[in-house]
PDB file of C-alpha atoms and ligand atoms in Angstrom:
ATOM      1  CA  MET S  19      47.200  38.647 -45.990  1.00  0.00           C
ATOM      2  CA  PRO S  20      45.151  40.241 -48.533  1.00  0.00           C
ATOM      3  CA  MET S  21      46.806  43.199 -49.838  1.00  0.00           C
ATOM      4  CA  THR S  22      44.760  46.522 -49.374  1.00  0.00           C
ATOM      5  CA  ALA S  23      45.382  50.021 -50.592  1.00  0.00           C
ATOM      6  CA  ALA S  24      47.081  50.792 -47.371  1.00  0.00           C
ATOM      7  CA  HIS S  25      49.973  48.085 -48.201  1.00  0.00           C
ATOM      8  CA  THR S  26      50.252  49.448 -52.022  1.00  0.00           C
ATOM      9  CA  ALA S  27      52.839  51.788 -53.356  1.00  0.00           C
ATOM     10  CA  ARG S  28      53.680  53.253 -56.978  1.00  0.00           C
ATOM     11  CA  LEU S  29      57.266  54.291 -57.927  1.00  0.00           C
ATOM     12  CA  LEU S  30      57.801  56.408 -60.899  1.00  0.00           C
ATOM     13  CA  ILE S  31      61.239  56.735 -62.241  1.00  0.00           C
ATOM     14  CA  THR S  32      62.975  58.715 -64.804  1.00  0.00           C
ATOM     15  CA  CYS S  33      66.639  58.356 -65.623  1.00  0.00           C
ATOM     16  CA  ALA S  34      69.152  57.983 -68.533  1.00  0.00           C
ATOM     17  CA  ASP S  35      68.655  54.479 -69.942  1.00  0.00           C
ATOM     18  CA  ARG S  36      71.334  51.915 -69.229  1.00  0.00           C
ATOM     19  CA  PRO S  37      71.604  47.971 -68.358  1.00  0.00           C
ATOM     20  CA  GLY S  38      70.946  47.236 -64.750  1.00  0.00           C
ATOM     21  CA  ILE S  39      67.996  49.191 -63.945  1.00  0.00           C
ATOM     22  CA  VAL S  40      65.185  46.669 -63.641  1.00  0.00           C
ATOM     23  CA  GLN S  41      67.613  44.412 -61.711  1.00  0.00           C
ATOM     24  CA  ALA S  42      68.466  47.237 -59.283  1.00  0.00           C
ATOM     25  CA  VAL S  43      64.902  48.493 -58.723  1.00  0.00           C
ATOM     26  CA  SER S  44      63.286  44.867 -58.500  1.00  0.00           C
ATOM     27  CA  SER S  45      66.261  43.613 -56.112  1.00  0.00           C
ATOM     28  CA  PHE S  46      65.872  46.454 -54.085  1.00  0.00           C
ATOM     29  CA  LEU S  47      62.035  46.008 -53.563  1.00  0.00           C
ATOM     30  CA  TYR S  48      62.579  42.294 -53.019  1.00  0.00           C
ATOM     31  CA  HIS S  49      65.462  42.952 -50.271  1.00  0.00           C
ATOM     32  CA  HIS S  50      62.843  45.036 -48.535  1.00  0.00           C
ATOM     33  CA  GLY S  51      60.454  42.550 -48.895  1.00  0.00           C
ATOM     34  CA  ALA S  52      58.256  44.173 -51.027  1.00  0.00           C
ATOM     35  CA  ASN S  53      55.867  42.045 -53.674  1.00  0.00           C
ATOM     36  CA  ILE S  54      55.915  43.560 -57.388  1.00  0.00           C
ATOM     37  CA  ILE S  55      52.219  43.899 -58.514  1.00  0.00           C
ATOM     38  CA  SER S  56      52.778  45.351 -62.053  1.00  0.00           C
ATOM     39  CA  LEU S  57      55.916  46.942 -63.689  1.00  0.00           C
ATOM     40  CA  ASP S  58      55.730  49.147 -66.668  1.00  0.00           C
ATOM     41  CA  GLN S  59      58.302  50.623 -68.784  1.00  0.00           C
ATOM     42  CA  TYR S  60      59.438  52.558 -71.644  1.00  0.00           C
ATOM     43  CA  ALA S  61      62.955  54.028 -73.155  1.00  0.00           C
ATOM     44  CA  THR S  62      63.175  56.386 -76.073  1.00  0.00           C
ATOM     45  CA  GLU S  63      65.760  54.507 -77.763  1.00  0.00           C
ATOM     46  CA  GLU S  64      67.037  50.975 -78.269  1.00  0.00           C
ATOM     47  CA  GLN S  65      69.973  52.122 -75.846  1.00  0.00           C
ATOM     48  CA  GLY S  66      71.453  55.316 -74.579  1.00  0.00           C
ATOM     49  CA  GLY S  67      67.975  57.268 -74.542  1.00  0.00           C
ATOM     50  CA  THR S  68      65.948  58.149 -71.459  1.00  0.00           C
ATOM     51  CA  TYR S  69      64.104  55.602 -69.351  1.00  0.00           C
ATOM     52  CA  PHE S  70      60.796  55.635 -67.570  1.00  0.00           C
ATOM     53  CA  MET S  71      59.347  53.290 -65.305  1.00  0.00           C
ATOM     54  CA  ARG S  72      56.161  52.742 -62.989  1.00  0.00           C
ATOM     55  CA  VAL S  73      56.492  49.931 -60.386  1.00  0.00           C
ATOM     56  CA  GLU S  74      53.338  49.016 -58.168  1.00  0.00           C
ATOM     57  CA  PHE S  75      54.101  47.024 -55.064  1.00  0.00           C
ATOM     58  CA  ALA S  76      52.819  45.409 -51.980  1.00  0.00           C
ATOM     59  CA  LEU S  77      54.809  45.835 -48.566  1.00  0.00           C
ATOM     60  CA  ASP S  78      53.666  44.462 -44.921  1.00  0.00           C
ATOM     61  CA  ARG S  79      53.869  47.381 -42.486  1.00  0.00           C
ATOM     62  CA  LEU S  80      54.237  50.062 -45.542  1.00  0.00           C
ATOM     63  CA  GLN S  81      52.949  52.847 -43.367  1.00  0.00           C
ATOM     64  CA  GLU S  82      55.343  52.210 -40.812  1.00  0.00           C
ATOM     65  CA  VAL S  83      58.642  51.791 -43.264  1.00  0.00           C
ATOM     66  CA  ARG S  84      57.509  54.327 -45.701  1.00  0.00           C
ATOM     67  CA  ASP S  85      60.219  56.737 -44.554  1.00  0.00           C
ATOM     68  CA  VAL S  86      63.100  54.289 -44.414  1.00  0.00           C
ATOM     69  CA  LEU S  87      61.990  52.921 -47.657  1.00  0.00           C
ATOM     70  CA  THR S  88      61.987  56.300 -49.233  1.00  0.00           C
ATOM     71  CA  ARG S  89      65.140  57.514 -47.617  1.00  0.00           C
ATOM     72  CA  SER S  90      66.982  54.151 -48.808  1.00  0.00           C
ATOM     73  CA  PHE S  91      65.899  54.167 -52.210  1.00  0.00           C
ATOM     74  CA  GLY S  92      67.200  57.895 -52.628  1.00  0.00           C
ATOM     75  CA  ASP S  93      70.546  56.904 -51.208  1.00  0.00           C
ATOM     76  CA  THR S  94      70.762  53.997 -53.067  1.00  0.00           C
ATOM     77  CA  VAL S  95      69.100  53.177 -56.422  1.00  0.00           C
ATOM     78  CA  ALA S  96      67.986  56.685 -57.297  1.00  0.00           C
ATOM     79  CA  ALA S  97      71.377  58.025 -56.565  1.00  0.00           C
ATOM     80  CA  GLN S  98      73.658  55.336 -58.458  1.00  0.00           C
ATOM     81  CA  TYR S  99      71.190  55.877 -61.769  1.00  0.00           C
ATOM     82  CA  GLN S 100      70.630  59.700 -60.874  1.00  0.00           C
ATOM     83  CA  MET S 101      66.973  59.125 -61.053  1.00  0.00           C
ATOM     84  CA  SER S 102      64.102  61.505 -61.159  1.00  0.00           C
ATOM     85  CA  TRP S 103      61.379  59.689 -59.052  1.00  0.00           C
ATOM     86  CA  GLN S 104      58.383  59.858 -56.621  1.00  0.00           C
ATOM     87  CA  LEU S 105      57.220  57.345 -54.571  1.00  0.00           C
ATOM     88  CA  THR S 106      53.365  57.340 -53.373  1.00  0.00           C
ATOM     89  CA  LEU S 107      51.218  55.435 -51.437  1.00  0.00           C
ATOM     90  CA  VAL S 108      47.946  54.074 -52.918  1.00  0.00           C
ATOM     91  CA  GLY S 109      46.515  54.594 -49.294  1.00  0.00           C
ATOM     92  CA  ASP S 110      47.408  58.614 -49.436  1.00  0.00           C
ATOM     93  CA  ILE S 111      44.061  59.764 -51.186  1.00  0.00           C
ATOM     94  CA  LYS S 112      45.015  62.961 -53.322  1.00  0.00           C
ATOM     95  CA  LYS S 113      43.293  65.931 -52.646  1.00  0.00           C
ATOM     96  CA  VAL S 114      41.922  67.907 -55.726  1.00  0.00           C
ATOM     97  CA  GLY S 115      40.442  71.420 -55.883  1.00  0.00           C
ATOM     98  CA  ILE S 116      38.503  72.350 -59.260  1.00  0.00           C
ATOM     99  CA  LEU S 117      38.231  75.407 -60.876  1.00  0.00           C
ATOM    100  CA  VAL S 118      35.246  76.381 -63.431  1.00  0.00           C
ATOM    101  CA  SER S 119      33.286  79.111 -64.762  1.00  0.00           C
ATOM    102  CA  LYS S 120      29.763  78.823 -65.970  1.00  0.00           C
ATOM    103  CA  TYR S 121      30.063  75.276 -68.293  1.00  0.00           C
ATOM    104  CA  ASP S 122      28.694  72.739 -65.732  1.00  0.00           C
ATOM    105  CA  HIS S 123      29.197  69.531 -67.756  1.00  0.00           C
ATOM    106  CA  ALA S 124      33.081  68.553 -67.162  1.00  0.00           C
ATOM    107  CA  LEU S 125      32.479  69.766 -63.314  1.00  0.00           C
ATOM    108  CA  LEU S 126      29.477  67.646 -62.944  1.00  0.00           C
ATOM    109  CA  GLU S 127      31.080  64.685 -64.486  1.00  0.00           C
ATOM    110  CA  LEU S 128      33.948  64.766 -61.950  1.00  0.00           C
ATOM    111  CA  LEU S 129      31.816  65.072 -59.135  1.00  0.00           C
ATOM    112  CA  TRP S 130      29.216  62.366 -60.356  1.00  0.00           C
ATOM    113  CA  ARG S 131      31.712  60.177 -60.478  1.00  0.00           C
ATOM    114  CA  TRP S 132      33.866  61.132 -57.290  1.00  0.00           C
ATOM    115  CA  SER S 133      30.563  60.154 -55.539  1.00  0.00           C
ATOM    116  CA  ARG S 134      30.235  57.008 -56.952  1.00  0.00           C
ATOM    117  CA  GLY S 135      33.462  56.189 -55.837  1.00  0.00           C
ATOM    118  CA  LEU S 136      35.181  55.949 -59.193  1.00  0.00           C
ATOM    119  CA  LEU S 137      37.468  58.406 -58.806  1.00  0.00           C
ATOM    120  CA  PRO S 138      39.938  57.616 -56.150  1.00  0.00           C
ATOM    121  CA  CYS S 139      40.129  61.333 -54.646  1.00  0.00           C
ATOM    122  CA  GLU S 140      39.035  63.819 -52.472  1.00  0.00           C
ATOM    123  CA  ILE S 141      37.512  66.761 -54.002  1.00  0.00           C
ATOM    124  CA  THR S 142      37.994  69.329 -51.462  1.00  0.00           C
ATOM    125  CA  GLN S 143      36.549  72.350 -52.946  1.00  0.00           C
ATOM    126  CA  VAL S 144      35.364  74.222 -56.172  1.00  0.00           C
ATOM    127  CA  VAL S 145      36.210  77.655 -56.888  1.00  0.00           C
ATOM    128  CA  SER S 146      34.518  79.462 -59.614  1.00  0.00           C
ATOM    129  CA  ASN S 147      34.532  83.438 -61.102  1.00  0.00           C
ATOM    130  CA  HIS S 148      30.883  82.939 -61.601  1.00  0.00           C
ATOM    131  CA  GLU S 149      28.011  82.153 -58.697  1.00  0.00           C
ATOM    132  CA  ASP S 150      26.068  80.129 -61.378  1.00  0.00           C
ATOM    133  CA  LEU S 151      27.114  76.556 -60.081  1.00  0.00           C
ATOM    134  CA  ARG S 152      27.153  77.111 -56.316  1.00  0.00           C
ATOM    135  CA  ASP S 153      23.632  74.780 -55.932  1.00  0.00           C
ATOM    136  CA  ALA S 154      25.032  72.337 -58.519  1.00  0.00           C
ATOM    137  CA  VAL S 155      28.382  71.715 -56.277  1.00  0.00           C
ATOM    138  CA  GLU S 156      26.625  72.287 -52.970  1.00  0.00           C
ATOM    139  CA  ARG S 157      24.442  69.586 -53.820  1.00  0.00           C
ATOM    140  CA  PHE S 158      27.582  66.976 -53.638  1.00  0.00           C
ATOM    141  CA  GLY S 159      28.442  68.506 -50.422  1.00  0.00           C
ATOM    142  CA  VAL S 160      31.564  70.238 -51.946  1.00  0.00           C
ATOM    143  CA  PRO S 161      32.461  73.762 -50.712  1.00  0.00           C
ATOM    144  CA  TYR S 162      31.907  76.464 -53.333  1.00  0.00           C
ATOM    145  CA  HIS S 163      33.925  79.716 -53.649  1.00  0.00           C
ATOM    146  CA  VAL S 164      33.341  82.588 -55.841  1.00  0.00           C
ATOM    147  CA  VAL S 165      36.363  84.400 -56.717  1.00  0.00           C
ATOM    148  CA  LYS S 166      35.841  87.346 -59.059  1.00  0.00           C
ATOM    149  CA  VAL S 167      38.563  87.930 -61.732  1.00  0.00           C
ATOM    150  CA  THR S 168      39.140  91.168 -63.718  1.00  0.00           C
ATOM    151  CA  LYS S 169      42.082  92.306 -65.575  1.00  0.00           C
ATOM    152  CA  GLU S 170      42.306  95.102 -62.834  1.00  0.00           C
ATOM    153  CA  ASN S 171      42.362  92.230 -59.590  1.00  0.00           C
ATOM    154  CA  LYS S 172      43.981  89.179 -61.625  1.00  0.00           C
ATOM    155  CA  VAL S 173      47.207  89.180 -59.031  1.00  0.00           C
ATOM    156  CA  GLU S 174      44.859  89.731 -55.896  1.00  0.00           C
ATOM    157  CA  ALA S 175      42.199  87.211 -57.477  1.00  0.00           C
ATOM    158  CA  GLU S 176      44.767  84.358 -58.285  1.00  0.00           C
ATOM    159  CA  ALA S 177      46.463  85.068 -54.444  1.00  0.00           C
ATOM    160  CA  GLU S 178      42.951  84.311 -53.058  1.00  0.00           C
ATOM    161  CA  ILE S 179      42.578  81.089 -55.344  1.00  0.00           C
ATOM    162  CA  HIS S 180      46.195  80.010 -54.218  1.00  0.00           C
ATOM    163  CA  GLU S 181      45.186  80.408 -50.631  1.00  0.00           C
ATOM    164  CA  LEU S 182      42.123  78.598 -51.137  1.00  0.00           C
ATOM    165  CA  MET S 183      43.446  75.673 -52.910  1.00  0.00           C
ATOM    166  CA  ALA S 184      46.563  75.446 -50.825  1.00  0.00           C
ATOM    167  CA  GLY S 185      46.899  71.947 -49.192  1.00  0.00           C
ATOM    168  CA  ASN S 186      45.432  70.502 -52.859  1.00  0.00           C
ATOM    169  CA  ASP S 187      47.470  67.938 -54.458  1.00  0.00           C
ATOM    170  CA  VAL S 188      46.140  68.849 -57.636  1.00  0.00           C
ATOM    171  CA  LEU S 189      43.853  71.363 -59.351  1.00  0.00           C
ATOM    172  CA  VAL S 190      41.558  70.292 -62.264  1.00  0.00           C
ATOM    173  CA  LEU S 191      40.361  73.357 -64.697  1.00  0.00           C
ATOM    174  CA  ALA S 192      37.147  72.073 -65.584  1.00  0.00           C
ATOM    175  CA  ARG S 193      36.000  74.812 -68.080  1.00  0.00           C
ATOM    176  CA  TYR S 194      38.007  77.227 -66.162  1.00  0.00           C
ATOM    177  CA  MET S 195      37.794  80.443 -68.539  1.00  0.00           C
ATOM    178  CA  GLN S 196      40.518  82.682 -67.223  1.00  0.00           C
ATOM    179  CA  ILE S 197      44.258  82.558 -68.181  1.00  0.00           C
ATOM    180  CA  LEU S 198      46.500  81.620 -65.186  1.00  0.00           C
ATOM    181  CA  SER S 199      49.565  83.743 -64.967  1.00  0.00           C
ATOM    182  CA  SER S 200      52.854  81.969 -65.212  1.00  0.00           C
ATOM    183  CA  GLU S 201      53.669  83.318 -61.625  1.00  0.00           C
ATOM    184  CA  PHE S 202      50.292  81.030 -60.450  1.00  0.00           C
ATOM    185  CA  VAL S 203      51.288  78.408 -62.890  1.00  0.00           C
ATOM    186  CA  GLU S 204      54.911  77.873 -61.249  1.00  0.00           C
ATOM    187  CA  LYS S 205      53.574  77.502 -58.178  1.00  0.00           C
ATOM    188  CA  TRP S 206      51.653  74.510 -59.237  1.00  0.00           C
ATOM    189  CA  SER S 207      54.447  72.930 -61.767  1.00  0.00           C
ATOM    190  CA  TYR S 208      52.596  70.030 -63.449  1.00  0.00           C
ATOM    191  CA  ARG S 209      49.679  69.760 -60.869  1.00  0.00           C
ATOM    192  CA  VAL S 210      47.057  71.817 -62.871  1.00  0.00           C
ATOM    193  CA  ILE S 211      45.213  69.901 -65.373  1.00  0.00           C
ATOM    194  CA  ASN S 212      42.921  71.671 -68.174  1.00  0.00           C
ATOM    195  CA  ILE S 213      40.389  70.232 -70.680  1.00  0.00           C
ATOM    196  CA  HIS S 214      40.595  72.030 -73.656  1.00  0.00           C
ATOM    197  CA  HIS S 215      37.896  71.697 -76.086  1.00  0.00           C
ATOM    198  CA  SER S 216      39.354  70.907 -78.911  1.00  0.00           C
ATOM    199  CA  PHE S 217      42.167  68.291 -80.663  1.00  0.00           C
ATOM    200  CA  LEU S 218      44.945  70.411 -79.823  1.00  0.00           C
ATOM    201  CA  PRO S 219      47.194  71.445 -81.262  1.00  0.00           C
ATOM    202  CA  ALA S 220      44.069  72.563 -83.514  1.00  0.00           C
ATOM    203  CA  PHE S 221      42.274  75.808 -82.333  1.00  0.00           C
ATOM    204  CA  VAL S 222      43.982  76.930 -79.234  1.00  0.00           C
ATOM    205  CA  GLY S 223      42.503  79.874 -77.467  1.00  0.00           C
ATOM    206  CA  ALA S 224      38.733  80.781 -76.964  1.00  0.00           C
ATOM    207  CA  ASP S 225      35.634  79.547 -78.690  1.00  0.00           C
ATOM    208  CA  PRO S 226      37.446  76.488 -80.533  1.00  0.00           C
ATOM    209  CA  TYR S 227      33.953  75.078 -81.418  1.00  0.00           C
ATOM    210  CA  ARG S 228      33.062  78.106 -83.419  1.00  0.00           C
ATOM    211  CA  GLN S 229      36.893  78.165 -84.825  1.00  0.00           C
ATOM    212  CA  ALA S 230      36.340  74.474 -85.708  1.00  0.00           C
ATOM    213  CA  TYR S 231      32.988  75.354 -87.384  1.00  0.00           C
ATOM    214  CA  GLU S 232      33.917  77.852 -89.300  1.00  0.00           C
ATOM    215  CA  LYS S 233      37.144  75.565 -90.776  1.00  0.00           C
ATOM    216  CA  GLY S 234      34.702  73.130 -92.082  1.00  0.00           C
ATOM    217  CA  VAL S 235      36.566  70.554 -89.760  1.00  0.00           C
ATOM    218  CA  LYS S 236      35.129  66.784 -90.193  1.00  0.00           C
ATOM    219  CA  LEU S 237      36.782  65.653 -86.596  1.00  0.00           C
ATOM    220  CA  ILE S 238      35.789  67.632 -83.373  1.00  0.00           C
ATOM    221  CA  GLY S 239      37.869  66.459 -80.627  1.00  0.00           C
ATOM    222  CA  ALA S 240      39.068  67.250 -76.672  1.00  0.00           C
ATOM    223  CA  THR S 241      42.481  67.455 -75.111  1.00  0.00           C
ATOM    224  CA  ALA S 242      43.330  67.291 -71.343  1.00  0.00           C
ATOM    225  CA  HIS S 243      46.981  68.790 -70.655  1.00  0.00           C
ATOM    226  CA  TYR S 244      48.991  70.176 -67.814  1.00  0.00           C
ATOM    227  CA  VAL S 245      48.637  73.896 -67.503  1.00  0.00           C
ATOM    228  CA  THR S 246      51.785  75.535 -68.653  1.00  0.00           C
ATOM    229  CA  ALA S 247      52.028  79.460 -68.788  1.00  0.00           C
ATOM    230  CA  ASP S 248      51.781  79.207 -72.551  1.00  0.00           C
ATOM    231  CA  LEU S 249      48.199  78.977 -73.279  1.00  0.00           C
ATOM    232  CA  ASP S 250      46.999  75.415 -74.583  1.00  0.00           C
ATOM    233  CA  GLN S 251      50.650  74.142 -74.975  1.00  0.00           C
ATOM    234  CA  GLY S 252      51.107  71.984 -71.773  1.00  0.00           C
ATOM    235  CA  PRO S 253      51.911  68.399 -71.803  1.00  0.00           C
ATOM    236  CA  ILE S 254      49.313  66.388 -73.471  1.00  0.00           C
ATOM    237  CA  ILE S 255      47.719  63.422 -71.039  1.00  0.00           C
ATOM    238  CA  GLU S 256      44.736  62.434 -73.028  1.00  0.00           C
ATOM    239  CA  GLN S 257      42.726  63.130 -76.411  1.00  0.00           C
ATOM    240  CA  ALA S 258      40.016  61.999 -78.329  1.00  0.00           C
ATOM    241  CA  VAL S 259      37.937  62.740 -81.515  1.00  0.00           C
ATOM    242  CA  GLU S 260      34.500  62.204 -82.851  1.00  0.00           C
ATOM    243  CA  ARG S 261      33.313  62.674 -86.497  1.00  0.00           C
ATOM    244  CA  VAL S 262      31.141  65.505 -87.731  1.00  0.00           C
ATOM    245  CA  SER S 263      29.621  66.974 -91.137  1.00  0.00           C
ATOM    246  CA  HIS S 264      28.588  69.729 -92.669  1.00  0.00           C
ATOM    247  CA  ARG S 265      25.203  69.161 -91.314  1.00  0.00           C
ATOM    248  CA  TYR S 266      26.416  70.193 -88.004  1.00  0.00           C
ATOM    249  CA  THR S 267      25.945  73.433 -86.586  1.00  0.00           C
ATOM    250  CA  VAL S 268      28.275  75.337 -83.918  1.00  0.00           C
ATOM    251  CA  GLU S 269      25.919  74.169 -81.206  1.00  0.00           C
ATOM    252  CA  ASP S 270      25.951  70.652 -82.299  1.00  0.00           C
ATOM    253  CA  LEU S 271      29.639  70.696 -82.333  1.00  0.00           C
ATOM    254  CA  ARG S 272      29.473  71.738 -78.727  1.00  0.00           C
ATOM    255  CA  GLU S 273      26.890  69.253 -77.474  1.00  0.00           C
ATOM    256  CA  LEU S 274      28.805  66.650 -79.285  1.00  0.00           C
ATOM    257  CA  GLY S 275      32.142  67.967 -78.092  1.00  0.00           C
ATOM    258  CA  GLU S 276      31.143  68.071 -74.394  1.00  0.00           C
ATOM    259  CA  ASP S 277      30.726  64.548 -74.048  1.00  0.00           C
ATOM    260  CA  VAL S 278      34.287  64.232 -75.673  1.00  0.00           C
ATOM    261  CA  GLU S 279      35.486  66.508 -72.893  1.00  0.00           C
ATOM    262  CA  ARG S 280      34.025  64.746 -70.034  1.00  0.00           C
ATOM    263  CA  ASN S 281      35.374  61.532 -70.767  1.00  0.00           C
ATOM    264  CA  VAL S 282      38.879  62.922 -71.821  1.00  0.00           C
ATOM    265  CA  LEU S 283      39.070  64.701 -68.653  1.00  0.00           C
ATOM    266  CA  THR S 284      37.933  61.917 -66.410  1.00  0.00           C
ATOM    267  CA  ARG S 285      40.636  59.739 -68.007  1.00  0.00           C
ATOM    268  CA  ALA S 286      43.396  62.534 -67.355  1.00  0.00           C
ATOM    269  CA  VAL S 287      42.577  63.150 -63.848  1.00  0.00           C
ATOM    270  CA  ARG S 288      41.944  59.480 -63.195  1.00  0.00           C
ATOM    271  CA  TRP S 289      45.882  58.727 -64.626  1.00  0.00           C
ATOM    272  CA  HIS S 290      47.064  61.312 -62.594  1.00  0.00           C
ATOM    273  CA  LEU S 291      45.417  60.305 -59.533  1.00  0.00           C
ATOM    274  CA  GLU S 292      46.980  56.469 -60.013  1.00  0.00           C
ATOM    275  CA  ASP S 293      50.081  57.930 -60.870  1.00  0.00           C
ATOM    276  CA  ARG S 294      50.225  56.854 -64.437  1.00  0.00           C
ATOM    277  CA  VAL S 295      51.771  59.843 -65.706  1.00  0.00           C
ATOM    278  CA  ILE S 296      55.326  61.205 -66.340  1.00  0.00           C
ATOM    279  CA  VAL S 297      56.111  64.555 -67.895  1.00  0.00           C
ATOM    280  CA  HIS S 298      59.354  64.693 -70.070  1.00  0.00           C
ATOM    281  CA  ASP S 299      60.296  67.269 -72.765  1.00  0.00           C
ATOM    282  CA  ASN S 300      57.040  68.794 -72.482  1.00  0.00           C
ATOM    283  CA  LYS S 301      55.202  65.691 -73.296  1.00  0.00           C
ATOM    284  CA  THR S 302      53.699  62.702 -71.064  1.00  0.00           C
ATOM    285  CA  ILE S 303      54.539  59.260 -70.955  1.00  0.00           C
ATOM    286  CA  VAL S 304      51.318  57.647 -69.813  1.00  0.00           C
ATOM    287  CA  PHE S 305      51.478  53.891 -68.297  1.00  0.00           C
ATOM    288  CA  ASP S 306      47.512  52.972 -68.229  1.00  0.00           C
TER     289      ASP S 306
HETATM  290  N1  LIG K 420      48.295  79.391 -68.090  1.00  0.00           N
HETATM  291  C1  LIG K 420      47.063  79.156 -68.509  1.00  0.00           C
HETATM  292  N2  LIG K 420      46.081  79.471 -68.363  1.00  0.00           N
HETATM  293  C2  LIG K 420      44.866  78.535 -68.596  1.00  0.00           C
HETATM  294  C3  LIG K 420      44.853  77.372 -69.498  1.00  0.00           C
HETATM  295  C4  LIG K 420      46.329  77.276 -69.807  1.00  0.00           C
HETATM  296  O1  LIG K 420      46.695  76.613 -70.880  1.00  0.00           O
HETATM  297  N3  LIG K 420      47.555  77.895 -69.367  1.00  0.00           N
HETATM  298  N4  LIG K 420      44.117  76.907 -70.046  1.00  0.00           N
HETATM  299  C5  LIG K 420      42.613  77.484 -70.057  1.00  0.00           C
HETATM  300  C6  LIG K 420      41.468  77.154 -70.691  1.00  0.00           C
HETATM  301  N5  LIG K 420      41.288  77.596 -72.082  1.00  0.00           N
HETATM  302  C7  LIG K 420      41.064  76.993 -73.130  1.00  0.00           C
HETATM  303  O2  LIG K 420      41.230  75.486 -72.630  1.00  0.00           O
HETATM  304  C8  LIG K 420      40.993  78.959 -72.253  1.00  0.00           C
HETATM  305  C9  LIG K 420      40.565  79.950 -71.052  1.00  0.00           C
HETATM  306  C10 LIG K 420      40.096  81.277 -71.335  1.00  0.00           C
HETATM  307  C11 LIG K 420      40.479  82.003 -72.593  1.00  0.00           C
HETATM  308  C12 LIG K 420      40.312  83.269 -72.620  1.00  0.00           C
HETATM  309  O3  LIG K 420      41.110  83.670 -74.036  1.00  0.00           O
HETATM  310  N6  LIG K 420      40.131  83.833 -72.079  1.00  0.00           N
HETATM  311  C13 LIG K 420      39.956  85.374 -71.983  1.00  0.00           C
HETATM  312  C14 LIG K 420      38.660  85.712 -70.956  1.00  0.00           C
HETATM  313  C15 LIG K 420      37.311  84.877 -71.243  1.00  0.00           C
HETATM  314  C16 LIG K 420      36.476  85.347 -70.223  1.00  0.00           C
HETATM  315  O4  LIG K 420      36.384  86.241 -69.485  1.00  0.00           O
HETATM  316  O5  LIG K 420      35.195  84.714 -70.204  1.00  0.00           O
HETATM  317  C17 LIG K 420      40.981  85.867 -71.084  1.00  0.00           C
HETATM  318  O6  LIG K 420      41.611  85.337 -69.982  1.00  0.00           O
HETATM  319  O7  LIG K 420      41.556  87.089 -71.895  1.00  0.00           O
HETATM  320  C18 LIG K 420      41.543  81.062 -73.497  1.00  0.00           C
HETATM  321  C19 LIG K 420      41.442  79.674 -73.398  1.00  0.00           C
HETATM  322  C20 LIG K 420      42.469  78.096 -68.840  1.00  0.00           C
HETATM  323  N7  LIG K 420      43.580  78.774 -68.294  1.00  0.00           N
END
C-alpha cells in the first residue's frame, strides 16, 4: 500500500550519547511494525557527548496506534536512555499564526507559498499592530486582527495577542517590530520564529540596514531564529548573505536584503514544520 502522510511519523531525540541508541530505536520501530524512511543523527563528540536523532517512519494504522506507540516509547527506550523526545505525525498539520507590522515582504512570501501548497501548514490568522496590511492578507482568505501596542498597554496587548493565537503550534514574526516580553515568550517557548534583517550577531536591534550602511559592510544578510526574551539572541535556525559594495545606498541594502529575508524565513519555517530542528544550548541542530 503506498504510504501517505497519514501513515508517516517523525521522532526527534536528544540524549547523552552512548552505544546502542540506534539499535534501540530501530528495534523498537521494527517490533511495532514500522518501516524507517529516513534516519539522521549527530553527536557532539566521538563519544560521551550529546546525541541527536531525527527518524521518519511509516506505519500502517498509525492513527489507531499513535497513543500506544507514544506511551510505549516513553516507557521503554526513552526512559532507558533518558531522552528528550517528541513524536509527531506528518498528517497533523501544524497551525501557524503570523505577527507583522508594516513591512509586507516576509508575510506575503509565507502567504503566497502557503497558498501554492509549498508550506505544509494552516495559516490561521495574521495579527498586526497596524491596519496597513489587512486587504493584502484578507485576499488570501486569512483573518486579520489589529492589536495596537504602546508602552502603556503592552501587557494588555500581549494578553490579547496570546488569546488570539491560542491553538497555534508556532508563531512567525514576519517583521513584527515590537519586542515581546519575557512573560509572553515564556508561554511560547521555542515556538516563535523571527526574521531578523541582518547576519546575526551583527547589527542586533532596530534598523540593521542603516547600521550596516554606516559600517560600510561588504555583505548583508538575514537570520531566522527562535525568539527568546533577549532581543535577537535566540537559537539561529537559518542565515544567508549577499555581497554589496560602497555603491549601495541604505535603500539598495534594504531592497536586496528583503529578498534574502524572504528566502531565509521560508526555509526556517518549513524546517520547523517538517520537524527538522532541535534546540540545544541556545543553538540548533537542523536535519535539512
Ligand atoms: N523578545 C523578543 N521580541 C522580539 C524579538 C526577539 O528576538 N525577542 N525580535 C524582534 C524583531 N526585531 C528584529 O528582528 C526587532 C523589533 C523591534 C525592535 C525595536 O526596537 N522596537 C521598538 C519599537 C519600534 C516601533 O514601535 O516601531 C521597541 O519595541 O521599543 C528591535 C528589533 C521582534 N520581537
